[in-house]
Amino acid sequence: MTTRRDFLRNTALASAGIALSGIYTKTNAASYSRIVGANRKVNLAHIGIGNRGWEIINDFDKTKLANVVALCDVDLGAEHTQKAMAKFPNAKRFKDFREMFDKIGNEFEAVAIATPDFAHFPSVMLAIKEGKHVYVEKPMGRTFNEVELMIKAARKYPKVVTQMGNQGHSEGNYFQFKAWKEAGIIKDVTAITAHMNNARRWHGWDPNIKKFPGAEPIPETMDWDAWLSAQSYHEYNKDFHYGQWRCWYDFGMGALGDWGAHILDTAHEFLDLGLPEEVNPVKLSKHNDYFFPMSSTIEFKFPKRGKMPPVVITWYDGVDNIPPVPEGYGVSELDPNIPSVGGGKIQPAKLNPGKEIYSKNLIFKGGSHGSTLSIIPDDKAREMERKLPVVPKSPSNHFANFLLACQGEEKTRSPFEIAGPLSQVFCLGVAVQRLNRRIVFDRKTKRVVDDVFADAFLTGAPPRKGWEHFYEI
């Protein structure tokens, strides 16, 4: 029996363009949320469901704010995708996100994307154009131009909620940095040292590489063509897959793109750093044209912003490239808030992944993700203790923040307008790693100065045939 309430609700849904009788085929997220209201779960589709994708599937599921209606992965027969499909047996399954949008675009209003760095862009752009809210893992894209187009697309479709996966934006460090900045505790910052010195997958490889590794049989269950996305064709090799993609310039963003957002996000946002005006390759150990250096020291120079002085950020990665720390730094113990790298344990080292922030009067040290800052040395910390403001607690974790924003209850704390420029900083750093030369950058025009080749590198190679339309806003 249909009640009057059901009739009115269905009529409203039909008028929004939701498929009820076959007349309508698609709806956008804004109209769906507006009509149904905020007390319902968000219908969510996951793109990339293994490894990191499986982790964020569980993180979203724990919020109790989402219905998983679709699972998309290029290898639904792989061992690492089986857990997700077993957990959500009623979710519709697809190997190609384009087919998912075509066939059931009316059944979900948000997507969570956990594919390799190079494959973020097409699915993000399609989702935004279709009016779907977007959660995408960091970094937003592999090239400066891809990220720029994502920022512009989000600006063109303002009703679409965007969030880059950067958990620290919903944890202690975010609210502490904001409160300390507003209270004048963090001010006149002139330098930041950032470091991630754990072993990476490529550290055992031979840097005297002359070509990509040879072709291997493609797993029978895998759609390799869909995996490649818009990237130029590469023959399948196991060293491109299962997380190895992060090692290669063609597919990933190395240690900087992997950990930079978790270490530098709050400083970048609350110090209003924007884009650098110069990026220097101070050290690139065993540089080659294919995968990332064994260790890198990269210097980012940011100009004066209003009354804030210029800032130099120096990034260190590599096990043999641990930066010096200031006197009174103390002991760097393993921080339980920092997740493992590639599923393994963080090696005991002189420094955790983290940063030191140098201002005119104070020095701060901190870890990554949600780890909070402390003032060093100890006697200075005790002196400042009474001046420290109360730091509010986060109203939601990063995943709930996104879903609540989809319902109109909150605003995302890592939207593309904030996460985009941060990602572009890392794109510039990776360009310096790849090209092994300094970049002078015009922040207004967003172009490289007096270096045509480096400027072209920020755009990257053209997409494969059939993928060009994703680059149109």
XYZ file of C-alpha atoms in Angstrom:
473
model
C 0.000 0.000 0.000
C 1.299 3.442 -0.948
C 0.849 6.110 1.673
C 0.395 9.786 0.950
C 3.891 10.388 2.348
C 5.359 7.808 -0.052
C 3.486 9.372 -2.960
C 4.758 12.861 -2.198
C 8.309 11.625 -1.691
C 8.350 9.666 -4.948
C 6.899 12.586 -6.853
C 9.648 14.830 -5.504
C 12.323 12.310 -6.424
C 10.967 11.942 -9.920
C 10.984 15.686 -10.416
C 14.663 15.728 -9.395
C 15.535 13.428 -12.258
C 15.974 10.151 -10.381
C 15.173 6.935 -12.220
C 11.829 5.765 -10.842
C 9.821 4.855 -13.891
C 12.482 4.702 -16.581
C 11.749 8.225 -17.818
C 14.703 9.718 -15.972
C 18.141 8.162 -15.986
C 20.426 10.425 -13.979
C 20.497 12.817 -11.058
C 23.183 14.942 -9.566
C 24.262 14.794 -5.959
C 23.069 18.266 -5.045
C 19.462 17.688 -6.070
C 19.349 14.247 -4.464
C 20.643 15.486 -1.105
C 18.404 18.547 -1.129
C 15.222 16.560 -1.672
C 15.808 13.472 0.423
C 17.288 15.392 3.344
C 20.253 14.970 5.617
C 19.029 12.040 7.735
C 19.791 9.380 5.150
C 22.894 7.526 4.091
C 24.916 8.632 1.091
C 24.857 6.219 -1.844
C 28.541 5.659 -2.533
C 30.519 4.016 -5.343
C 34.120 2.922 -4.756
C 36.665 3.087 -7.583
C 39.735 1.038 -6.656
C 38.852 -1.529 -3.989
C 42.103 -3.318 -3.167
C 44.949 -2.392 -0.826
C 44.447 1.297 0.032
C 40.984 1.115 -1.521
C 40.034 -1.642 0.913
C 41.257 0.473 3.819
C 39.150 3.482 2.909
C 36.133 1.258 2.198
C 36.327 0.219 5.837
C 36.931 3.777 7.016
C 33.801 4.962 5.223
C 31.827 1.960 6.447
C 32.696 2.706 10.080
C 30.970 6.098 9.820
C 27.592 4.375 9.246
C 26.794 7.239 6.877
C 27.052 5.481 3.507
C 25.457 2.737 1.429
C 27.945 1.019 -0.874
C 26.082 0.559 -4.131
C 28.953 -0.124 -6.555
C 32.483 -1.499 -6.563
C 34.808 -0.799 -9.476
C 38.272 -2.248 -9.990
C 40.291 -3.274 -13.028
C 41.007 -6.680 -11.458
C 37.937 -8.136 -9.764
C 39.564 -11.563 -9.795
C 42.646 -10.548 -7.834
C 43.168 -11.681 -4.274
C 43.325 -8.119 -2.958
C 39.837 -7.227 -4.242
C 37.989 -10.235 -2.794
C 37.446 -8.832 0.703
C 35.524 -5.822 -0.558
C 33.269 -7.897 -2.777
C 32.601 -10.340 0.053
C 31.743 -7.514 2.426
C 29.285 -5.931 -0.013
C 27.870 -8.829 -2.047
C 24.903 -6.771 -3.260
C 27.015 -3.922 -4.639
C 27.132 -3.860 -8.430
C 30.558 -4.622 -9.895
C 32.467 -3.021 -12.746
C 35.974 -3.151 -14.181
C 35.754 0.217 -15.929
C 34.501 3.332 -14.146
C 33.169 4.711 -17.433
C 30.821 1.740 -17.751
C 29.746 2.210 -14.140
C 28.741 5.804 -14.780
C 26.963 4.865 -18.003
C 24.952 1.984 -16.553
C 24.112 3.040 -12.991
C 24.920 6.729 -12.804
C 21.466 7.315 -11.325
C 22.111 4.978 -8.385
C 24.945 6.783 -6.577
C 25.645 10.377 -5.632
C 29.267 10.180 -4.481
C 32.451 8.340 -5.422
C 35.550 7.416 -3.422
C 38.618 7.011 -5.618
C 41.656 4.999 -4.497
C 43.420 4.221 -7.759
C 47.118 4.905 -8.500
C 48.122 8.580 -8.679
C 48.148 8.749 -12.487
C 44.610 7.334 -12.753
C 42.891 9.803 -10.402
C 42.265 12.456 -13.016
C 39.775 10.889 -15.490
C 37.437 9.455 -12.861
C 37.520 12.684 -10.832
C 36.681 14.799 -13.876
C 33.851 12.522 -14.985
C 32.375 12.482 -11.491
C 32.408 16.267 -11.185
C 30.812 16.732 -14.604
C 28.116 14.216 -13.654
C 27.421 16.134 -10.449
C 28.772 13.442 -8.133
C 30.539 14.321 -4.899
C 34.204 13.246 -4.998
C 36.590 11.842 -2.414
C 40.014 11.096 -3.939
C 43.201 9.898 -2.329
C 46.239 12.155 -2.231
C 47.877 13.536 -4.253
C 45.014 14.810 -6.400
C 46.812 14.229 -9.703
C 50.158 13.333 -11.233
C 50.774 16.505 -13.232
C 50.417 20.177 -12.420
C 47.967 20.650 -15.295
C 45.731 17.771 -14.198
C 45.386 19.305 -10.754
C 44.723 22.729 -12.263
C 41.890 21.299 -14.358
C 40.405 19.568 -11.288
C 40.458 22.856 -9.372
C 38.719 24.618 -12.265
C 36.136 21.837 -12.624
C 35.291 21.993 -8.912
C 34.940 25.762 -9.221
C 32.627 25.383 -12.223
C 30.406 22.904 -10.344
C 30.258 24.449 -6.849
C 27.446 22.174 -5.612
C 29.743 19.165 -5.920
C 31.481 18.370 -2.628
C 35.196 17.575 -2.998
C 37.669 16.111 -0.524
C 41.253 14.972 -1.001
C 42.215 12.143 1.320
C 44.418 13.873 3.868
C 43.419 12.588 7.286
C 45.420 15.197 9.185
C 42.832 17.785 8.184
C 40.380 16.154 10.571
C 42.725 15.365 13.439
C 44.674 17.086 16.195
C 47.348 18.877 14.191
C 44.835 20.645 11.964
C 42.914 22.220 14.826
C 46.038 22.889 16.873
C 47.858 24.644 14.017
C 44.773 26.720 13.267
C 44.315 27.718 16.933
C 48.018 28.477 17.464
C 48.170 30.540 14.279
C 45.078 32.560 15.226
C 46.449 33.115 18.748
C 49.772 34.389 17.404
C 51.809 31.448 18.718
C 52.784 30.419 15.188
C 53.878 33.580 13.382
C 56.783 34.951 11.363
C 57.696 31.485 10.049
C 60.758 31.648 7.814
C 61.806 28.024 7.296
C 60.405 24.500 7.482
C 62.334 21.247 7.288
C 60.237 18.258 6.186
C 61.490 14.688 6.105
C 60.449 11.148 5.258
C 63.507 8.918 5.531
C 62.071 5.410 5.476
C 63.032 2.862 2.835
C 60.968 2.927 -0.339
C 60.180 0.211 -2.861
C 62.683 1.452 -5.468
C 65.638 1.645 -3.096
C 66.778 -1.839 -4.087
C 66.594 -1.169 -7.832
C 69.463 -0.490 -10.229
C 69.521 3.237 -11.121
C 71.598 2.531 -14.235
C 68.344 1.864 -16.055
C 68.141 2.389 -19.828
C 64.599 1.254 -20.570
C 61.407 0.118 -18.873
C 61.293 -3.508 -17.654
C 60.243 -6.065 -20.232
C 56.728 -7.278 -20.947
C 55.231 -10.013 -18.776
C 51.954 -11.938 -19.178
C 48.969 -9.876 -18.094
C 47.007 -11.572 -15.292
C 43.969 -13.273 -16.810
C 41.547 -11.448 -14.524
C 42.975 -7.987 -15.139
C 41.891 -5.291 -17.598
C 45.339 -3.798 -18.237
C 44.026 -1.304 -20.760
C 41.608 0.114 -18.189
C 44.420 0.207 -15.599
C 46.542 2.371 -17.896
C 43.728 4.904 -18.096
C 44.822 7.986 -20.068
C 48.544 7.181 -19.723
C 50.493 6.176 -22.823
C 50.668 2.462 -23.423
C 53.174 0.460 -21.386
C 53.581 -3.295 -21.555
C 52.442 -5.025 -18.378
C 55.101 -5.730 -15.784
C 54.639 -6.663 -12.132
C 56.876 -3.734 -11.159
C 54.199 -1.340 -12.437
C 51.500 -2.934 -10.311
C 50.583 -3.670 -6.652
C 51.934 -0.408 -5.291
C 55.081 -0.470 -7.431
C 53.518 2.215 -9.615
C 54.540 4.836 -7.040
C 58.192 4.304 -7.983
C 57.864 5.499 -11.589
C 57.595 9.053 -12.887
C 55.023 7.858 -15.434
C 52.665 6.531 -12.771
C 53.371 7.938 -9.318
C 54.700 10.793 -7.230
C 57.380 9.109 -5.145
C 57.949 9.803 -1.464
C 57.123 13.501 -1.843
C 53.688 12.897 -3.348
C 53.006 10.055 -0.948
C 53.915 11.751 2.341
C 54.244 15.455 1.581
C 50.552 16.158 2.102
C 50.566 14.382 5.464
C 53.543 16.400 6.685
C 53.106 19.874 5.174
C 49.337 20.252 4.822
C 48.618 22.496 7.815
C 51.621 24.740 7.270
C 50.679 25.154 3.637
C 47.076 26.082 4.387
C 47.380 28.252 7.476
C 50.552 30.066 6.376
C 48.842 30.792 3.043
C 51.856 29.498 1.121
C 50.168 28.873 -2.219
C 52.666 28.071 -4.970
C 56.443 28.501 -4.750
C 58.383 30.951 -6.901
C 61.444 28.732 -7.095
C 62.196 25.023 -6.626
C 65.782 23.761 -6.401
C 67.185 20.200 -6.583
C 69.761 20.446 -3.805
C 70.530 16.710 -3.895
C 69.251 13.925 -6.138
C 71.154 10.747 -5.387
C 71.455 8.259 -8.293
C 69.125 10.217 -10.534
C 67.715 8.470 -13.618
C 64.980 9.076 -16.180
C 62.590 6.361 -15.035
C 62.153 6.095 -11.277
C 62.740 8.341 -8.298
C 66.170 9.088 -6.802
C 67.472 7.023 -3.907
C 67.434 10.226 -1.871
C 66.292 13.766 -2.574
C 66.755 17.145 -0.981
C 64.468 19.731 -2.576
C 64.194 23.400 -1.678
C 60.901 25.269 -2.185
C 60.996 29.067 -1.930
C 57.732 30.893 -1.159
C 57.550 34.700 -1.312
C 56.259 37.148 1.245
C 52.469 36.918 1.676
C 50.913 40.059 3.143
C 52.714 40.648 6.444
C 54.146 37.119 6.525
C 57.835 36.774 5.613
C 59.185 34.538 2.824
C 59.399 30.849 3.697
C 61.860 28.197 2.542
C 60.707 24.573 2.824
C 63.433 21.950 2.510
C 62.277 18.401 1.832
C 64.456 15.372 2.653
C 63.805 11.752 1.662
C 66.056 8.695 1.502
C 67.507 6.530 4.268
C 70.912 8.211 3.962
C 69.541 11.750 3.874
C 68.391 12.565 7.407
C 68.410 16.334 8.016
C 70.023 18.089 10.960
C 67.743 19.069 13.835
C 67.960 22.082 16.148
C 69.537 21.975 19.581
C 67.092 20.768 22.189
C 65.159 18.668 19.690
C 64.929 15.720 22.060
C 64.237 12.101 21.198
C 62.274 11.068 18.109
C 60.352 8.008 19.199
C 58.086 6.021 16.938
C 54.709 7.729 16.848
C 51.691 5.356 16.963
C 49.612 7.942 15.073
C 51.771 7.514 11.977
C 50.651 4.594 9.796
C 52.951 2.009 8.327
C 54.584 2.321 4.916
C 53.317 -0.187 2.390
C 51.972 -2.414 5.150
C 55.356 -2.764 6.867
C 56.699 -1.367 10.106
C 58.351 2.041 10.219
C 62.044 1.497 10.717
C 63.613 2.893 13.875
C 65.487 5.963 12.676
C 66.872 9.215 13.945
C 63.713 10.991 12.843
C 60.096 10.068 12.298
C 58.372 11.356 9.186
C 57.649 14.933 10.166
C 58.834 18.525 10.236
C 60.557 21.299 12.134
C 59.096 24.792 11.818
C 61.354 27.779 12.441
C 59.835 31.153 13.295
C 61.343 34.413 14.529
C 60.986 33.510 18.204
C 59.977 29.846 18.416
C 60.858 26.452 16.951
C 58.214 23.728 16.596
C 58.587 20.031 15.874
C 55.899 17.695 14.669
C 55.185 14.407 12.962
C 52.827 13.637 10.101
C 49.087 13.081 9.690
C 47.318 14.187 12.873
C 50.402 14.359 15.098
C 50.412 17.616 17.046
C 53.238 20.124 17.305
C 55.389 20.771 20.326
C 57.618 23.740 21.108
C 61.333 23.061 21.553
C 63.476 23.114 23.598
C 61.689 22.023 26.772
C 62.416 25.190 28.740
C 60.845 27.283 25.970
C 57.820 24.976 25.945
C 57.346 25.452 29.691
C 57.652 29.219 29.272
C 54.933 29.228 26.595
C 52.577 26.777 28.285
C 50.288 29.387 29.888
C 49.966 31.300 26.620
C 48.694 28.371 24.583
C 45.012 28.574 23.538
C 42.449 25.834 24.008
C 42.400 23.620 20.921
C 38.923 22.459 19.845
C 38.294 18.824 19.061
C 37.412 17.682 15.586
C 33.651 17.353 15.020
C 34.201 14.405 12.660
C 36.913 12.238 11.184
C 38.008 12.768 7.593
C 35.603 10.252 6.089
C 32.588 11.333 8.108
C 33.452 14.942 7.242
C 33.099 14.131 3.549
C 29.814 12.250 3.933
C 28.339 14.881 6.243
C 29.302 17.507 3.689
C 27.489 15.462 1.036
C 24.416 15.723 3.288
C 24.873 19.471 3.741
C 25.773 19.144 7.432
C 29.461 20.168 7.257
C 31.987 21.624 4.845
C 34.935 19.493 3.817
C 38.233 20.531 5.355
C 40.360 19.383 2.421
C 38.380 20.531 -0.643
C 40.077 20.915 -3.999
C 40.478 24.667 -3.543
C 42.785 23.901 -0.581
C 44.197 20.496 -1.550
C 44.799 21.477 -5.179
C 47.562 24.066 -4.660
C 49.168 21.761 -2.071
C 49.220 18.947 -4.644
C 50.657 21.335 -7.227
C 53.567 22.125 -4.914
C 54.437 18.422 -5.010
C 53.974 18.299 -8.784
C 56.590 21.065 -9.062
C 58.890 19.149 -6.735
C 58.528 15.973 -8.799
C 59.234 17.987 -11.965
C 62.517 19.093 -10.413
C 63.317 15.481 -9.469
C 62.571 14.241 -12.972
C 64.324 17.057 -14.863
C 67.180 17.462 -12.377
C 67.234 21.228 -12.678
C 65.929 24.351 -10.992
C 62.465 25.687 -11.793
C 61.625 29.373 -11.544
C 57.872 29.708 -11.365
C 55.486 32.602 -11.982
C 52.747 32.281 -9.361
C 50.346 34.551 -11.272
C 50.535 32.948 -14.702
C 51.307 29.488 -13.261
C 54.022 28.992 -15.843
C 57.716 28.141 -15.643
C 59.897 31.143 -16.423
C 62.445 30.958 -19.278
C 62.372 27.161 -19.590
C 60.078 25.936 -22.350
C 60.846 22.281 -21.735
C 60.123 22.420 -18.006
C 56.955 24.408 -18.676
C 55.754 21.716 -21.094
C 56.560 19.048 -18.506
C 53.971 20.551 -16.156
C 51.317 19.650 -18.727
C 52.798 16.275 -19.558
C 52.346 14.042 -22.561
C 48.988 14.072 -24.390
C 46.447 11.484 -23.219
C 45.870 8.290 -25.144
C 43.362 8.330 -27.950
C 39.846 8.124 -26.566
C 40.709 9.877 -23.308
C 41.059 13.437 -24.608
C 37.565 14.527 -23.588
C 38.361 14.133 -19.890
C 40.643 17.156 -20.241
C 37.750 19.387 -21.264
C 35.880 21.210 -18.521
